[in-house]
Backbone as JSON, one array per atom type, in Angstrom:
{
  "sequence": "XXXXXXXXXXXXXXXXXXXXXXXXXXXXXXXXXXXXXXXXXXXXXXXXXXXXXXXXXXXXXXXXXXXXXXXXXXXXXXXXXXXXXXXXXXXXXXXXXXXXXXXXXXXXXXXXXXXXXXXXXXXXXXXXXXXXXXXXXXXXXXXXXXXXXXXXXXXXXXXXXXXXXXXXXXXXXX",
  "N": [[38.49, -97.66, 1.21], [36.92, -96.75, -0.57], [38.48, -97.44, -3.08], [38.0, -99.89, -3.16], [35.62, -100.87, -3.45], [35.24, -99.26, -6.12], [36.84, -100.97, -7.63], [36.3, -103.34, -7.09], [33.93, -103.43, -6.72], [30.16, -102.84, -4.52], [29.58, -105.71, -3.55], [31.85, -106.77, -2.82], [32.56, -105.1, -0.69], [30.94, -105.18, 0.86], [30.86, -107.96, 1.95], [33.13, -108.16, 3.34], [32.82, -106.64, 5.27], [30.47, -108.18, 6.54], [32.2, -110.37, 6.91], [33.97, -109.35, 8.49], [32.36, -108.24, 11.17], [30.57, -110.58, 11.54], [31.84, -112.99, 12.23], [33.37, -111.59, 14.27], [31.46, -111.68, 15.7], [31.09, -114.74, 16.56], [33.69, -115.4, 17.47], [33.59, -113.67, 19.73], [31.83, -114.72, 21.15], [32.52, -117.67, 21.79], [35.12, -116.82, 22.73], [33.41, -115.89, 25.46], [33.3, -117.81, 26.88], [34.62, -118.65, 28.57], [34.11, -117.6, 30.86], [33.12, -118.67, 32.65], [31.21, -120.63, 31.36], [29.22, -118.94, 31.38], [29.24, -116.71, 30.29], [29.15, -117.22, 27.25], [26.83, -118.66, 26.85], [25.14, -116.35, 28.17], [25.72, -114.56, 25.86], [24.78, -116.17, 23.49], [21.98, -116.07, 24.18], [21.22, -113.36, 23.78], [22.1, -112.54, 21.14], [20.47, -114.55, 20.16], [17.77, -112.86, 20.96], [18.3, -110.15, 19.76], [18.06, -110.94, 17.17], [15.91, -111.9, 17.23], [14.02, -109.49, 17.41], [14.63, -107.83, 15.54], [13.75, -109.47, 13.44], [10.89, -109.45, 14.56], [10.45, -106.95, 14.17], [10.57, -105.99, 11.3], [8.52, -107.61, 10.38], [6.44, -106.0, 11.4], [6.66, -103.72, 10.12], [5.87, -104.71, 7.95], [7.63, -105.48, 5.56], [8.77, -108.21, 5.01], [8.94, -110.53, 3.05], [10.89, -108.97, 1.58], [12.91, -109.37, 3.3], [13.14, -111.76, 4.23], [14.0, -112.82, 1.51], [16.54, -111.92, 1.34], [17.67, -113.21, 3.83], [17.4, -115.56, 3.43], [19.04, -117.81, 1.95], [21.69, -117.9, 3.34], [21.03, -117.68, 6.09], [21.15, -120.49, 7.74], [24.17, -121.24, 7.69], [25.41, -119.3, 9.03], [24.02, -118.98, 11.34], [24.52, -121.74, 12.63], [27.01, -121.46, 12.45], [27.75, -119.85, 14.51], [26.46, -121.14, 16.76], [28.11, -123.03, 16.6], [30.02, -122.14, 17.65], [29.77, -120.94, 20.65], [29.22, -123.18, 21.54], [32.04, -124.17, 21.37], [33.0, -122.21, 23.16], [31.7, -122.93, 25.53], [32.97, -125.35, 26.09], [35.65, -124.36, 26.77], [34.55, -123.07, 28.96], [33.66, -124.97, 31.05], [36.37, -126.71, 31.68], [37.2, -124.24, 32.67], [35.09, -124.52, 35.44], [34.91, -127.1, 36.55], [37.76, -128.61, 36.55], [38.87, -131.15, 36.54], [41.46, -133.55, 37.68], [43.5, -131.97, 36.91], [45.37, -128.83, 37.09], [43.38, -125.68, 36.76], [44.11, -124.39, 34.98], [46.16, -126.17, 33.32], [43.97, -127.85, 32.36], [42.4, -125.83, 30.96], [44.12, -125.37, 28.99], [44.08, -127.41, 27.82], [41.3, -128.08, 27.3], [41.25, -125.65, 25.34], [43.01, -126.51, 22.85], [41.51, -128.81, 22.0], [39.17, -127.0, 21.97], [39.45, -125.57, 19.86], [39.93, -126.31, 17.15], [36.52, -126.88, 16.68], [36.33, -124.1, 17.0], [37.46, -123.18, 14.57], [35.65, -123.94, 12.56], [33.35, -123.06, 13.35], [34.01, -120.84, 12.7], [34.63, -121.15, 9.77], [31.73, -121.44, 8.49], [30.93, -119.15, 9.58], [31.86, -117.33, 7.51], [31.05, -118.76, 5.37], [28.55, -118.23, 5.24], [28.75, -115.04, 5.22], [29.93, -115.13, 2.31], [27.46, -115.93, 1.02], [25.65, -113.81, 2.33], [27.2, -111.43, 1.26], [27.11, -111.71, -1.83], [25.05, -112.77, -2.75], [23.0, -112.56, -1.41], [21.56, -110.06, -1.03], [21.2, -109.69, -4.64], [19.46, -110.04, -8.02], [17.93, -112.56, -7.73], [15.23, -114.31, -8.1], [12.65, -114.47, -5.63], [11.83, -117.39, -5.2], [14.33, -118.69, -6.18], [15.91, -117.74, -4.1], [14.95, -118.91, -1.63], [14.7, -121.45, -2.5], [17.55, -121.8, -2.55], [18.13, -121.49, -0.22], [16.97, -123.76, 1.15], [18.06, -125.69, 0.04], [21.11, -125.16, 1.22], [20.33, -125.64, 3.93], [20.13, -128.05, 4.34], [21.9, -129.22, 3.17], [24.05, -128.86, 5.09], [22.96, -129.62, 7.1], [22.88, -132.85, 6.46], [26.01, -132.66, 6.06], [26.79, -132.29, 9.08], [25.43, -134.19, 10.26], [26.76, -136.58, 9.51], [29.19, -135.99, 9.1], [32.85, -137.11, 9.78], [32.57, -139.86, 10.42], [32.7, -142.95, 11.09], [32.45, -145.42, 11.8], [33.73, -146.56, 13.86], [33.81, -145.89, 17.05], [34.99, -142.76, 19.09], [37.38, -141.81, 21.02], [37.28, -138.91, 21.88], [35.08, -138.11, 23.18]],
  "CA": [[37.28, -98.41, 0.98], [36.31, -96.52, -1.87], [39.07, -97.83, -3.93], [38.03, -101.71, -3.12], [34.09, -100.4, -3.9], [35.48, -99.2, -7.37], [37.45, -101.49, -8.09], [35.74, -104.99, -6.49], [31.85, -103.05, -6.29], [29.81, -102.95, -3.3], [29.46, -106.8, -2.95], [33.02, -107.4, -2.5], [32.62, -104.29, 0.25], [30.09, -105.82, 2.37], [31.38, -109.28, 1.82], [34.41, -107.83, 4.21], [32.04, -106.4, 6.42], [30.3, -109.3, 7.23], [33.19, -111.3, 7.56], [34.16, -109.11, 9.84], [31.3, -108.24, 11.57], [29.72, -111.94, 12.13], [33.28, -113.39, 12.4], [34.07, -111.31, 15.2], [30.32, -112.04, 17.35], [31.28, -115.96, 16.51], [34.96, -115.28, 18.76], [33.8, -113.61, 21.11], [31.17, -115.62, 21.93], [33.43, -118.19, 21.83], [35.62, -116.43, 24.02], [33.1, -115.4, 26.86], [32.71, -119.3, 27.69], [35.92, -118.27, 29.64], [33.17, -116.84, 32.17], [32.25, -120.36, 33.65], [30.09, -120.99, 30.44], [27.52, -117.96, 31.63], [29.1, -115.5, 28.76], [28.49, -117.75, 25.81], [25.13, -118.29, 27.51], [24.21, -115.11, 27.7], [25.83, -113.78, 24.33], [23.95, -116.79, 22.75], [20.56, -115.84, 24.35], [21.27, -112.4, 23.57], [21.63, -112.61, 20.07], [18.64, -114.86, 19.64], [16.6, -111.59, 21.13], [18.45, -109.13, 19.08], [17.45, -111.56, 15.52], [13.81, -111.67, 17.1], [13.49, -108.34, 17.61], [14.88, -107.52, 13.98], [12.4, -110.22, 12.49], [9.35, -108.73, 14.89], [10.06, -105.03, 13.83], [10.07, -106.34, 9.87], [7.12, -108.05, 11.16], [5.37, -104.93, 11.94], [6.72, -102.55, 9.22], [5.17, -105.07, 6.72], [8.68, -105.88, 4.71], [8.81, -109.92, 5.13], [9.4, -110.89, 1.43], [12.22, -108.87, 1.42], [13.81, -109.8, 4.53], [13.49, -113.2, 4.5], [14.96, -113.39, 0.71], [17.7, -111.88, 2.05], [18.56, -113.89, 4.53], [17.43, -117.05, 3.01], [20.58, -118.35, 1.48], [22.63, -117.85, 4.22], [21.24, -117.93, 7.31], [21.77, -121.55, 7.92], [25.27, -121.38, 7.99], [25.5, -118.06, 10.05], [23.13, -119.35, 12.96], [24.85, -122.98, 13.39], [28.17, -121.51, 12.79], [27.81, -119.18, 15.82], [25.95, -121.81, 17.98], [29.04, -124.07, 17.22], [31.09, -121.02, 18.48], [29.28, -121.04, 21.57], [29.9, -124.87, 22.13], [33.73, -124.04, 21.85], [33.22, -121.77, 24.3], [30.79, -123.61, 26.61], [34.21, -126.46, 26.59], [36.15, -123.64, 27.78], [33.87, -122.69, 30.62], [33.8, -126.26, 31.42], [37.0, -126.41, 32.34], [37.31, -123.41, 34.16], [34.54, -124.77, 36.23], [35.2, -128.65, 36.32], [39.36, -129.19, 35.9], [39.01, -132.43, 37.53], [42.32, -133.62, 38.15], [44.47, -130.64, 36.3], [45.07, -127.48, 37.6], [42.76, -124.92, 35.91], [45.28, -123.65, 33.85], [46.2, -127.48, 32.24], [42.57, -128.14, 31.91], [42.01, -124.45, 29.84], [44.73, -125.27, 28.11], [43.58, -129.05, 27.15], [40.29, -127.63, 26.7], [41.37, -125.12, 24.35], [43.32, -127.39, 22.3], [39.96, -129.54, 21.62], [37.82, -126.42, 20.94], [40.43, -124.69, 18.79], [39.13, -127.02, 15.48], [35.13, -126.25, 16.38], [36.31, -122.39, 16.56], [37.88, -123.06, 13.05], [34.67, -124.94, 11.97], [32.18, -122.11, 13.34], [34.3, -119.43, 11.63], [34.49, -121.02, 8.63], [30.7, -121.32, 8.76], [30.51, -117.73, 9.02], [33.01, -116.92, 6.65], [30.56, -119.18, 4.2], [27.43, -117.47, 5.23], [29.08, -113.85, 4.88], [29.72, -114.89, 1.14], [26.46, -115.51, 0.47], [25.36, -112.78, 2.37], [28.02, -110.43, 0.33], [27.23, -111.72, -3.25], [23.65, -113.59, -3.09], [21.46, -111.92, -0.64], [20.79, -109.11, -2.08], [21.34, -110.1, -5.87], [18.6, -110.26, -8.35], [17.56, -113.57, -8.09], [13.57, -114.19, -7.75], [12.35, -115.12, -4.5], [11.89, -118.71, -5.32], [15.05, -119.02, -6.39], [16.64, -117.34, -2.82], [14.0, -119.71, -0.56], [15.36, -122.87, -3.23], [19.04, -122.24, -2.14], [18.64, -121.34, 1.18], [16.57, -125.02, 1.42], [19.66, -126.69, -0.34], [21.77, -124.74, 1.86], [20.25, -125.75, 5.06], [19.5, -129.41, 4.07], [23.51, -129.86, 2.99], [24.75, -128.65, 5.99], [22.16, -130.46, 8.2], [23.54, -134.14, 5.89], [27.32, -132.43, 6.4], [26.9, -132.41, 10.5], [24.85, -135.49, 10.6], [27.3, -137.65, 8.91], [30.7, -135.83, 8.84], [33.69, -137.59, 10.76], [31.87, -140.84, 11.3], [33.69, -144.36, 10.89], [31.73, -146.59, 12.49], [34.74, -146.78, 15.54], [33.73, -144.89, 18.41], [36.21, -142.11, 19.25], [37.24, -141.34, 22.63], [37.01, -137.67, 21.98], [33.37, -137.64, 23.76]],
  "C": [[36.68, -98.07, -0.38], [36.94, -96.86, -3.17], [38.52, -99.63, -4.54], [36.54, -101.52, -3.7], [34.11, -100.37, -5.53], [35.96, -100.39, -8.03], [36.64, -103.63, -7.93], [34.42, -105.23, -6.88], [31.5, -103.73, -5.26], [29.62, -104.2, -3.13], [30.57, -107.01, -2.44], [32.68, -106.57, -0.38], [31.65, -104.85, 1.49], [30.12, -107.46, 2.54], [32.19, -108.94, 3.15], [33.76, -107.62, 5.44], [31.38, -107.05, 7.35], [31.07, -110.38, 7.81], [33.71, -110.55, 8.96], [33.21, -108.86, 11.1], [30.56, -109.49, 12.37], [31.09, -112.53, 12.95], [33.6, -113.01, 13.94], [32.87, -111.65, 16.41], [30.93, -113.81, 17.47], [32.24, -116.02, 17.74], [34.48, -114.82, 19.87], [32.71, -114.3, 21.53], [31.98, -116.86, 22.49], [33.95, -117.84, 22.85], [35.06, -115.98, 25.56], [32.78, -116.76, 27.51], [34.12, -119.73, 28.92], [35.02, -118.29, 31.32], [32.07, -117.69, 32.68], [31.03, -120.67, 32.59], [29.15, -119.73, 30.49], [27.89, -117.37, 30.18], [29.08, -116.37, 27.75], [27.18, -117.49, 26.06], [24.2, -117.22, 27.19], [24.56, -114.34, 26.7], [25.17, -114.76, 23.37], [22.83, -116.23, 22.91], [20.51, -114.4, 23.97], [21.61, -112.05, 21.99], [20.59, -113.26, 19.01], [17.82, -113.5, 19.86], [16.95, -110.56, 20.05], [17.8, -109.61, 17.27], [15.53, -111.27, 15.64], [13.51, -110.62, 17.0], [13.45, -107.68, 16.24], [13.92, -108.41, 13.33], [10.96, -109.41, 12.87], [9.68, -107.2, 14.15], [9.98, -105.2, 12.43], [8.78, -106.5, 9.81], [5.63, -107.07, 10.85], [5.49, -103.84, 10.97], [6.23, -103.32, 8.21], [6.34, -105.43, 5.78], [9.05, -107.23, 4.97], [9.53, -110.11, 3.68], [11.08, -110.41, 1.26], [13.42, -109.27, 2.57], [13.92, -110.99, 5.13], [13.47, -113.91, 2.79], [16.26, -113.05, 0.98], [18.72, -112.36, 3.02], [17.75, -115.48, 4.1], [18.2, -118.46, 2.79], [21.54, -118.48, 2.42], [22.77, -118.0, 5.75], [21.77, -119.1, 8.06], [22.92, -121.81, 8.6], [25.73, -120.28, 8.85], [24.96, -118.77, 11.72], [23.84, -120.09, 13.68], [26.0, -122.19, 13.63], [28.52, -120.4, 14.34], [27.16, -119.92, 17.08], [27.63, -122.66, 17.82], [30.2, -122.8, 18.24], [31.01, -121.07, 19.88], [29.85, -121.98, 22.14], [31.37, -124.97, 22.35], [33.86, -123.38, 23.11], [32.88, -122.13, 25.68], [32.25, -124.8, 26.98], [35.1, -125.63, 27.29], [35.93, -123.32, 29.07], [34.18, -123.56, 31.29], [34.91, -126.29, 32.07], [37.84, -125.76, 33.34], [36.53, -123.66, 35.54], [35.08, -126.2, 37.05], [36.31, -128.86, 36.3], [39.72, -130.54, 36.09], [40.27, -132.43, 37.91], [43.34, -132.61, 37.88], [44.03, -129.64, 37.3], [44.47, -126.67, 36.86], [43.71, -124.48, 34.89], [45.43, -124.89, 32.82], [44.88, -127.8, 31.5], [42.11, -126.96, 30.63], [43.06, -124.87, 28.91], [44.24, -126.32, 27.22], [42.32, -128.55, 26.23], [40.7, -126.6, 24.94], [41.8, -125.28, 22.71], [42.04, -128.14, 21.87], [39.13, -128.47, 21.2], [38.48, -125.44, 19.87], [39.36, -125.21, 17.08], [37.27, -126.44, 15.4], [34.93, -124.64, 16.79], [36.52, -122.58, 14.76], [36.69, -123.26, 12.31], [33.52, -123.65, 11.76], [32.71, -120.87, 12.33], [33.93, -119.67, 10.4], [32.99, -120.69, 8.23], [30.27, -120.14, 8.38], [30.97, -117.43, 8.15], [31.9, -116.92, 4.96], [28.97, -118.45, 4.13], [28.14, -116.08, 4.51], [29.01, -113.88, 2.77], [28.19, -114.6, 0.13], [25.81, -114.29, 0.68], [25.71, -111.64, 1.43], [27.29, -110.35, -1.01], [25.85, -112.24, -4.04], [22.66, -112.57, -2.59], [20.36, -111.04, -1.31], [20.79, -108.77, -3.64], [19.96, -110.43, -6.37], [17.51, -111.17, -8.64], [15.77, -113.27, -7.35], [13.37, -115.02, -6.15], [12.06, -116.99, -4.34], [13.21, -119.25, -5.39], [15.76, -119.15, -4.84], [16.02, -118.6, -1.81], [14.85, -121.06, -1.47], [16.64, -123.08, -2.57], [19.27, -122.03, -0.64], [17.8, -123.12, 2.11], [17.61, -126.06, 1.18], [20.34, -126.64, 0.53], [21.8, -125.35, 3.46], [20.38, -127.54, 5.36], [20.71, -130.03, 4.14], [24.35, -129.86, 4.19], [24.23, -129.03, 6.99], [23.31, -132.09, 8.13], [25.08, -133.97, 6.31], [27.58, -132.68, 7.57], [26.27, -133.45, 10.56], [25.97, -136.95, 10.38], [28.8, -137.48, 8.94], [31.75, -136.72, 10.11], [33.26, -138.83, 11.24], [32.46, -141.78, 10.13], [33.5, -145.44, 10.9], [32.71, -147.01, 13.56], [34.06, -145.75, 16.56], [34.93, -143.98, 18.76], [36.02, -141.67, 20.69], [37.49, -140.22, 22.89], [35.73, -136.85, 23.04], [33.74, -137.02, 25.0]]
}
């Protein structure tokens, strides 16, 4: 680590970290929708409390400014891309609950197949938060600047999901 530190400096180093780090809550959330939908569920609702609790205790130690330029830029794409994680996993549950005519097993598999792409989607997501996190967050830019791109940030990727994949055909994906 201390070679990639020297050689990269500490952004590269916590660039990795976060990728791995977020990356890996995204999967397994993802993966606990195995558990009839409840474990996304409750690893979704359970990392909303753990963010609130980290915002309230900022909150209360008086450090705001800095802790919400820091995650300015990036949250956006961190938040959705772990709710879409969820939703992959919530299709999984689904079919463990629901198989209709398949045997659970065809149905998990079908299913999985369909949420394979909005795992790829949420990762990337994180992948694109982590950078900023890595190389922006904590970078010298002025607080206007951080609040500016994390408004771009949120705004593009609102217009990106609002509009992406659309044809004007109806797809019988629903």
């Amino acid at each position: 680590t201390s070679i990639m530190r020297e050689t990269f400096g500490s952004d590269f180093g916590m660039f990795g970290y976060y990728v791995y780090n977020n990356t890996t809550i995204g999967l397994r959330i993802a993966g606990m929708g195995l558990l009839a939908m409840v474990g996304s569920m409750f690893a979704l609702g359970y990392q909303g409390v753990v963010l609130g609790a980290m915002e309230g205790y900022v909150h209360y130690a008086g450090n705001t400014e800095r802790f919400y330029t820091f995650v300015a830029g990036h949250s956006a794409f961190e938040l959705i891309g772990i709710v879409i994680c969820g939703t992959a996993g919530m299709k999984l549950g689904q079919a463990v609950l629901k198989p209709g005519q398949e045997s659970r097993g065809a149905a998990l598999a079908t299913a999985g197949r369909r949420a394979l792409p909005i795992v790829y989607g949420g990762a990337l997501l994180i992948i694109l938060a982590a950078f900023f996190e890595g190389f922006w967050s904590a970078g010298p830019a002025s607080s206007q600047t951080k609040y500016t791109v994390g408004i771009v940030n949120a705004v593009l990727l609102t217009l990106y999901l609002t509009f992406c994949g659309r044809s004007g055909e109806e797809s019988d994906a629903a």
